[in-house]
Tab-separated table of C-alpha atoms in Angstrom:
chain	number	residue	atom	x	y	z
A	1	MET	CA	33.074	112.129	94.866
A	2	LEU	CA	34.138	108.510	94.312
A	3	PRO	CA	35.054	105.474	96.439
A	4	GLU	CA	38.712	104.696	96.945
A	5	PRO	CA	40.153	103.000	93.860
A	6	ARG	CA	41.885	99.712	93.532
A	7	PHE	CA	44.631	99.261	90.940
A	8	VAL	CA	44.869	96.707	88.146
A	9	ASP	CA	47.975	96.085	86.068
A	10	THR	CA	47.267	95.517	82.400
A	11	ASP	CA	49.673	95.137	79.497
A	12	GLY	CA	51.559	98.430	79.670
A	13	ALA	CA	49.351	100.359	82.096
A	14	ARG	CA	48.263	100.421	85.731
A	15	LEU	CA	44.639	101.455	85.958
A	16	ALA	CA	42.819	103.009	88.899
A	17	VAL	CA	39.380	101.406	89.118
A	18	PHE	CA	36.453	102.893	91.026
A	19	GLU	CA	33.625	100.440	91.597
A	20	ALA	CA	30.331	99.667	93.251
A	21	LYS	CA	28.927	96.236	94.016
A	22	PRO	CA	25.334	95.119	94.540
A	23	THR	CA	24.079	94.085	97.942
A	24	ARG	CA	21.984	91.277	96.503
A	25	PRO	CA	23.319	88.410	94.335
A	26	GLU	CA	25.175	89.734	91.338
A	27	ARG	CA	24.249	89.210	87.720
A	28	GLU	CA	26.439	87.043	85.520
A	29	VAL	CA	27.973	90.012	83.727
A	30	CYS	CA	29.627	93.110	85.132
A	31	VAL	CA	29.520	96.627	83.673
A	32	VAL	CA	32.568	98.706	82.723
A	33	LEU	CA	32.164	102.466	82.191
A	34	CYS	CA	34.733	104.066	79.861
A	35	HIS	CA	35.092	107.847	79.901
A	36	GLY	CA	36.278	110.143	77.120
A	37	PHE	CA	38.377	113.291	76.705
A	38	PRO	CA	39.078	115.335	78.761
A	39	GLU	CA	37.417	113.408	81.526
A	40	LEU	CA	37.974	110.927	84.338
A	41	ALA	CA	36.151	108.017	85.920
A	42	ALA	CA	34.386	110.695	87.982
A	43	SER	CA	32.287	111.532	84.922
A	44	TRP	CA	30.354	108.336	85.780
A	45	ARG	CA	29.850	109.180	89.457
A	46	HIS	CA	26.072	109.511	88.999
A	47	GLN	CA	25.854	106.073	87.367
A	48	LEU	CA	27.926	103.866	89.685
A	49	GLN	CA	25.488	103.307	92.531
A	50	PRO	CA	22.261	103.113	90.466
A	51	ILE	CA	23.800	100.397	88.272
A	52	ALA	CA	25.013	98.522	91.354
A	53	ASP	CA	21.529	98.834	92.892
A	54	ALA	CA	20.196	97.077	89.777
A	55	GLY	CA	22.359	94.059	90.613
A	56	PHE	CA	25.502	94.691	88.584
A	57	HIS	CA	29.101	94.891	89.716
A	58	VAL	CA	30.124	98.135	88.002
A	59	MET	CA	33.616	99.508	87.417
A	60	ALA	CA	34.693	102.948	86.178
A	61	PRO	CA	38.436	103.179	85.494
A	62	ASP	CA	40.509	106.242	84.920
A	63	MET	CA	41.394	105.140	81.413
A	64	ARG	CA	44.977	104.578	80.262
A	65	GLY	CA	46.974	107.800	80.735
A	66	TYR	CA	44.305	109.634	82.730
A	67	GLY	CA	43.997	110.637	86.378
A	68	LEU	CA	45.420	108.071	88.796
A	69	SER	CA	46.128	105.604	85.983
A	70	ASP	CA	49.400	105.587	84.120
A	71	GLY	CA	50.349	104.657	80.590
A	72	PRO	CA	53.265	104.434	78.166
A	73	GLU	CA	54.974	107.466	76.644
A	74	ASP	CA	54.461	106.170	73.092
A	75	PRO	CA	51.183	107.628	71.736
A	76	ARG	CA	50.705	104.596	69.495
A	77	ALA	CA	50.230	102.524	72.672
A	78	TYR	CA	46.841	104.232	73.161
A	79	SER	CA	45.119	102.704	70.156
A	80	ILE	CA	41.912	100.704	70.324
A	81	ARG	CA	43.959	97.517	70.361
A	82	GLU	CA	45.549	98.436	73.713
A	83	THR	CA	42.553	100.213	75.255
A	84	THR	CA	40.121	97.373	74.541
A	85	ALA	CA	42.713	94.956	75.975
A	86	ASP	CA	42.787	97.104	79.141
A	87	VAL	CA	39.029	96.640	79.523
A	88	ALA	CA	39.271	92.892	78.953
A	89	ALA	CA	41.947	92.742	81.664
A	90	LEU	CA	39.680	94.595	84.118
A	91	ILE	CA	36.841	92.167	83.416
A	92	ALA	CA	39.038	89.116	83.997
A	93	ASP	CA	40.619	90.628	87.120
A	94	ALA	CA	37.159	91.126	88.640
A	95	GLY	CA	36.402	87.419	88.085
A	96	TYR	CA	33.957	87.734	85.181
A	97	GLU	CA	34.016	86.177	81.762
A	98	ARG	CA	32.078	88.970	80.066
A	99	ALA	CA	30.877	92.519	80.618
A	100	VAL	CA	28.607	95.134	79.183
A	101	VAL	CA	31.033	97.852	78.103
A	102	VAL	CA	29.693	101.388	78.200
A	103	GLY	CA	31.578	104.262	76.602
A	104	HIS	CA	31.203	108.002	76.141
A	105	ASP	CA	33.120	110.199	73.691
A	106	PHE	CA	36.476	108.480	73.017
A	107	GLY	CA	35.386	105.774	75.456
A	108	GLY	CA	32.693	105.030	72.888
A	109	MET	CA	35.411	103.988	70.460
A	110	VAL	CA	36.417	101.399	73.055
A	111	SER	CA	32.887	100.067	73.491
A	112	TRP	CA	32.170	99.878	69.748
A	113	ASN	CA	35.381	97.952	69.112
A	114	MET	CA	35.104	95.448	71.973
A	115	PRO	CA	33.087	92.900	69.915
A	116	TYR	CA	35.771	92.915	67.213
A	117	LEU	CA	38.957	93.052	69.282
A	118	GLN	CA	37.856	91.351	72.537
A	119	PRO	CA	34.880	89.192	71.486
A	120	ASP	CA	35.241	86.696	74.339
A	121	SER	CA	35.014	89.454	76.964
A	122	VAL	CA	31.945	91.388	75.835
A	123	ALA	CA	28.279	90.552	76.415
A	124	GLY	CA	26.856	93.828	75.135
A	125	VAL	CA	27.809	97.402	74.360
A	126	ILE	CA	26.321	100.775	75.171
A	127	THR	CA	27.713	103.969	73.722
A	128	LEU	CA	26.831	107.562	74.530
A	129	ASN	CA	27.042	110.002	71.598
A	130	THR	CA	29.974	108.478	69.708
A	131	PRO	CA	29.772	107.385	66.050
A	132	PHE	CA	31.323	104.055	65.090
A	133	GLY	CA	34.442	105.829	63.823
A	134	TYR	CA	35.489	103.536	60.975
A	135	SER	CA	37.077	105.157	57.933
A	136	ARG	CA	38.700	103.585	54.893
A	137	GLU	CA	40.727	106.790	54.510
A	138	ASN	CA	43.445	108.118	56.788
A	139	PRO	CA	41.343	110.091	59.321
A	140	ILE	CA	43.998	112.747	59.979
A	141	GLU	CA	44.189	113.536	56.260
A	142	LYS	CA	40.416	113.298	55.951
A	143	TYR	CA	39.924	115.930	58.683
A	144	LEU	CA	42.525	118.196	57.069
A	145	ASP	CA	40.746	117.985	53.734
A	146	ALA	CA	37.283	118.503	55.210
A	147	TYR	CA	37.961	121.071	57.938
A	148	GLY	CA	41.347	122.649	57.254
A	149	PRO	CA	44.585	122.769	59.266
A	150	ARG	CA	43.000	124.445	62.317
A	151	ASN	CA	40.720	121.483	63.086
A	152	TYR	CA	40.900	120.281	66.684
A	153	VAL	CA	42.204	116.792	65.859
A	154	ALA	CA	45.195	118.356	64.086
A	155	HIS	CA	45.793	120.822	66.929
A	156	PHE	CA	45.628	118.039	69.519
A	157	GLN	CA	48.712	116.514	67.877
A	158	THR	CA	50.839	119.549	68.791
A	159	ARG	CA	52.936	120.390	71.839
A	160	GLU	CA	51.552	123.941	71.632
A	161	CYS	CA	48.043	122.655	72.360
A	162	GLU	CA	49.264	120.459	75.202
A	163	GLU	CA	51.041	123.396	76.847
A	164	GLN	CA	47.976	125.594	76.501
A	165	LEU	CA	45.712	122.992	78.118
A	166	ASP	CA	48.225	122.395	80.916
A	167	LYS	CA	48.727	126.072	81.705
A	168	ASP	CA	45.563	126.435	83.810
A	169	PRO	CA	43.635	123.142	84.126
A	170	GLU	CA	40.677	124.685	85.948
A	171	ARG	CA	40.252	127.267	83.197
A	172	THR	CA	40.562	124.475	80.620
A	173	PHE	CA	37.697	122.603	82.266
A	174	ARG	CA	35.571	125.741	82.398
A	175	PHE	CA	36.168	125.953	78.660
A	176	PHE	CA	35.137	122.370	77.881
A	177	MET	CA	32.442	121.513	80.405
A	178	ARG	CA	29.609	123.785	79.351
A	179	ALA	CA	25.922	123.395	78.519
A	180	ASP	CA	24.173	125.301	75.745
A	181	THR	CA	21.992	128.172	76.962
A	182	GLY	CA	20.927	129.242	73.472
A	183	SER	CA	24.142	130.382	71.780
A	184	GLY	CA	25.990	127.092	71.500
A	185	THR	CA	29.041	126.094	73.529
A	186	ASN	CA	32.768	126.113	72.931
A	187	LEU	CA	32.365	122.800	71.112
A	188	SER	CA	30.250	124.579	68.489
A	189	ARG	CA	28.708	128.018	68.290
A	190	THR	CA	26.799	127.227	65.107
A	191	GLY	CA	25.442	123.794	66.013
A	192	ARG	CA	26.903	122.515	62.765
A	193	HIS	CA	29.684	120.075	61.912
A	194	ASP	CA	31.624	122.706	59.957
A	195	PRO	CA	35.221	124.019	59.765
A	196	ASP	CA	34.454	126.791	62.248
A	197	SER	CA	33.183	124.342	64.877
A	198	MET	CA	35.916	121.803	64.167
A	199	ALA	CA	38.483	124.511	65.001
A	200	TYR	CA	36.838	125.123	68.385
A	201	ILE	CA	39.942	124.433	70.475
A	202	HIS	CA	41.528	127.714	69.330
A	203	TRP	CA	38.827	129.640	71.253
A	204	LEU	CA	40.574	128.524	74.442
A	205	ALA	CA	42.952	131.465	73.943
A	206	ASP	CA	40.057	133.961	73.885
A	207	GLU	CA	38.754	135.938	76.836
A	208	GLU	CA	36.638	133.717	79.054
A	209	SER	CA	33.798	136.242	78.925
A	210	THR	CA	33.355	135.418	75.220
A	211	TRP	CA	32.696	131.718	75.831
A	212	PRO	CA	29.039	130.791	75.297
A	213	GLY	CA	26.986	128.501	77.525
A	214	GLU	CA	27.313	127.849	81.231
A	215	VAL	CA	29.674	125.641	83.196
A	216	ILE	CA	27.997	122.380	84.218
A	217	MET	CA	30.345	121.618	87.131
A	218	GLY	CA	30.324	123.071	90.612
A	219	GLU	CA	33.431	124.479	92.265
A	220	ALA	CA	34.365	121.229	94.034
A	221	GLU	CA	33.953	119.199	90.840
A	222	LEU	CA	36.099	121.620	88.840
A	223	ARG	CA	38.789	121.466	91.495
A	224	TYR	CA	38.753	117.643	91.481
A	225	TYR	CA	39.334	117.503	87.716
A	226	ALA	CA	41.803	120.381	87.716
A	227	ASP	CA	43.870	118.815	90.501
A	228	ALA	CA	44.020	115.505	88.649
A	229	TYR	CA	45.224	117.151	85.455
A	230	ALA	CA	47.614	119.447	87.316
A	231	ARG	CA	49.354	116.312	88.634
A	232	ARG	CA	49.957	114.594	85.307
A	233	GLY	CA	48.930	117.055	82.562
A	234	PHE	CA	46.812	116.447	79.474
A	235	ARG	CA	49.366	114.353	77.574
A	236	GLY	CA	47.788	111.005	78.443
A	237	GLY	CA	44.397	112.125	77.166
A	238	LEU	CA	45.872	113.750	74.077
A	239	ASN	CA	47.715	110.508	73.323
A	240	TRP	CA	44.331	108.964	72.542
A	241	TYR	CA	44.003	111.518	69.730
A	242	ARG	CA	47.639	111.036	68.765
A	243	SER	CA	46.833	107.346	68.236
A	244	ILE	CA	44.017	108.028	65.742
A	245	GLU	CA	46.202	107.133	62.786
A	246	ARG	CA	47.171	103.906	64.564
A	247	ASN	CA	43.451	103.178	65.093
A	248	TRP	CA	43.004	103.484	61.350
A	249	GLU	CA	45.863	101.019	60.810
A	250	VAL	CA	44.254	98.585	63.256
A	251	HIS	CA	40.919	98.867	61.460
A	252	THR	CA	42.646	98.315	58.119
A	253	GLU	CA	44.268	95.167	59.508
A	254	MET	CA	40.928	93.962	60.903
A	255	PHE	CA	38.851	94.804	57.828
A	256	PRO	CA	41.254	94.655	54.857
A	257	ASP	CA	38.459	94.645	52.290
A	258	GLY	CA	36.489	97.342	54.101
A	259	ALA	CA	33.675	94.940	55.002
A	260	ILE	CA	32.762	95.025	58.707
A	261	PRO	CA	31.003	91.869	59.925
A	262	ARG	CA	27.859	92.318	62.000
A	263	ALA	CA	28.426	91.846	65.720
A	264	GLY	CA	26.209	89.365	67.543
A	265	VAL	CA	26.035	91.151	70.902
A	266	PRO	CA	23.181	93.562	71.684
A	267	ALA	CA	24.058	97.240	71.325
A	268	LEU	CA	22.514	100.501	72.474
A	269	LEU	CA	23.337	104.043	71.411
A	270	ILE	CA	22.237	106.978	73.545
A	271	SER	CA	22.363	109.860	71.111
A	272	ALA	CA	22.458	113.477	72.330
A	273	ARG	CA	20.171	115.807	70.420
A	274	ARG	CA	22.337	118.901	71.013
A	275	ASP	CA	25.820	117.461	70.550
A	276	PRO	CA	27.455	119.123	67.507
A	277	ILE	CA	30.738	117.219	67.785
A	278	CYS	CA	29.104	113.759	67.901
A	279	HIS	CA	26.022	114.796	65.956
A	280	PRO	CA	23.167	112.234	65.871
A	281	MET	CA	23.262	112.194	62.063
A	282	LEU	CA	26.759	110.685	62.275
A	283	THR	CA	25.292	107.566	63.908
A	284	ASP	CA	22.621	106.748	61.321
A	285	ASN	CA	24.761	103.912	59.914
A	286	LEU	CA	25.081	101.943	63.141
A	287	LEU	CA	22.268	99.520	62.363
A	288	GLN	CA	24.503	97.835	59.785
A	289	TYR	CA	27.051	96.783	62.415
A	290	PHE	CA	24.836	94.949	64.942
A	291	ASP	CA	22.185	92.250	64.732
A	292	ASP	CA	20.447	93.705	67.799
A	293	PHE	CA	20.711	97.503	67.839
A	294	GLU	CA	18.635	100.200	69.530
A	295	ARG	CA	19.025	103.969	69.570
A	296	ARG	CA	17.577	106.347	72.140
A	297	MET	CA	17.638	110.146	71.938
A	298	ILE	CA	18.282	112.361	74.941
A	299	ASP	CA	18.020	116.144	75.078
A	300	THR	CA	21.560	117.050	76.149
A	301	GLY	CA	24.748	118.402	74.700
A	302	HIS	CA	28.016	116.492	74.580
A	303	TRP	CA	28.389	115.802	78.324
A	304	THR	CA	25.377	113.507	78.419
A	305	GLN	CA	25.697	111.660	81.718
A	306	LEU	CA	26.663	114.860	83.538
A	307	GLU	CA	24.028	117.108	81.966
A	308	ASP	CA	21.128	114.703	82.555
A	309	PRO	CA	22.149	111.898	84.931
A	310	THR	CA	18.532	110.974	85.715
A	311	GLY	CA	17.545	110.597	82.068
A	312	THR	CA	20.767	108.782	81.224
A	313	ASN	CA	20.337	106.348	84.115
A	314	ALA	CA	16.742	105.581	83.164
A	315	ILE	CA	17.795	104.557	79.657
A	316	LEU	CA	20.839	102.595	80.844
A	317	LEU	CA	18.974	100.672	83.533
A	318	GLU	CA	15.974	99.806	81.370
A	319	TRP	CA	18.209	98.348	78.674
A	320	LEU	CA	20.592	96.579	81.071
A	321	THR	CA	17.862	94.903	83.103
A	322	ARG	CA	15.918	93.894	79.989
A	323	HIS	CA	18.930	92.222	78.385
A	324	PHE	CA	20.848	90.859	81.402
């Protein structure tokens, strides 16, 4: 499904990097594709070659703690400070000064924060689905107040959740990786950002026949992901959620008065019309953060680049080639 990886040592992690290079002269910037939870670099397998064919050296790492990459035991070492530094290290290791950093889901937190934490390494940012994610309040407490103690962010902090995810990785991926066929998915059965949807992870314990939607992965794809998570478990991915409070501390250090300066690099958001977790309405404020910002809408659920690789690639390549 992917080329053989090479490995890059960063500060505290050793990352497996899957890449494609253009046959004609390369552009001055490379492209780094950052996946989210619970994914792998393989979630970008439909994007690697098309981006390379457009003249870009493109890299998709298994992010810190995922797949063939390793990471520290301390969950606080998975904050945006460390994960953006990982990306900057990949860019420098490949011989580039700057990159366009593309992120989906939690990888979108990395891309949004690159201009603030690694400004010398970023030429532009593209994010799929993910809101900016800045809060002046403690986000763990904010989710508890808004959605109650069963919300998925709270449950992801627990060993009970980790053990449940680890028990049968292939079943776990059949739970997550679904497209809406009219009755929602396990990420939301109402299509709303409400306490019921935010407690979605508890449906994992239900009979599989009750799960709405259809699995978007074939048997070989499911096995690839399941094998990767069977080897190292879900802890590395969950550590990204267990670092959310540390992310808030980093943001508070960066923006002590709550004022976020506008970033000078061009930015693109690909917003998914049918994504209840990263609902498009949660991204309406992004214009205030970038001098050059565009938003495109695509008719997918949460797993954008897997549900509609052709549509995703068309948007990515038009923007990349126009700007770089």
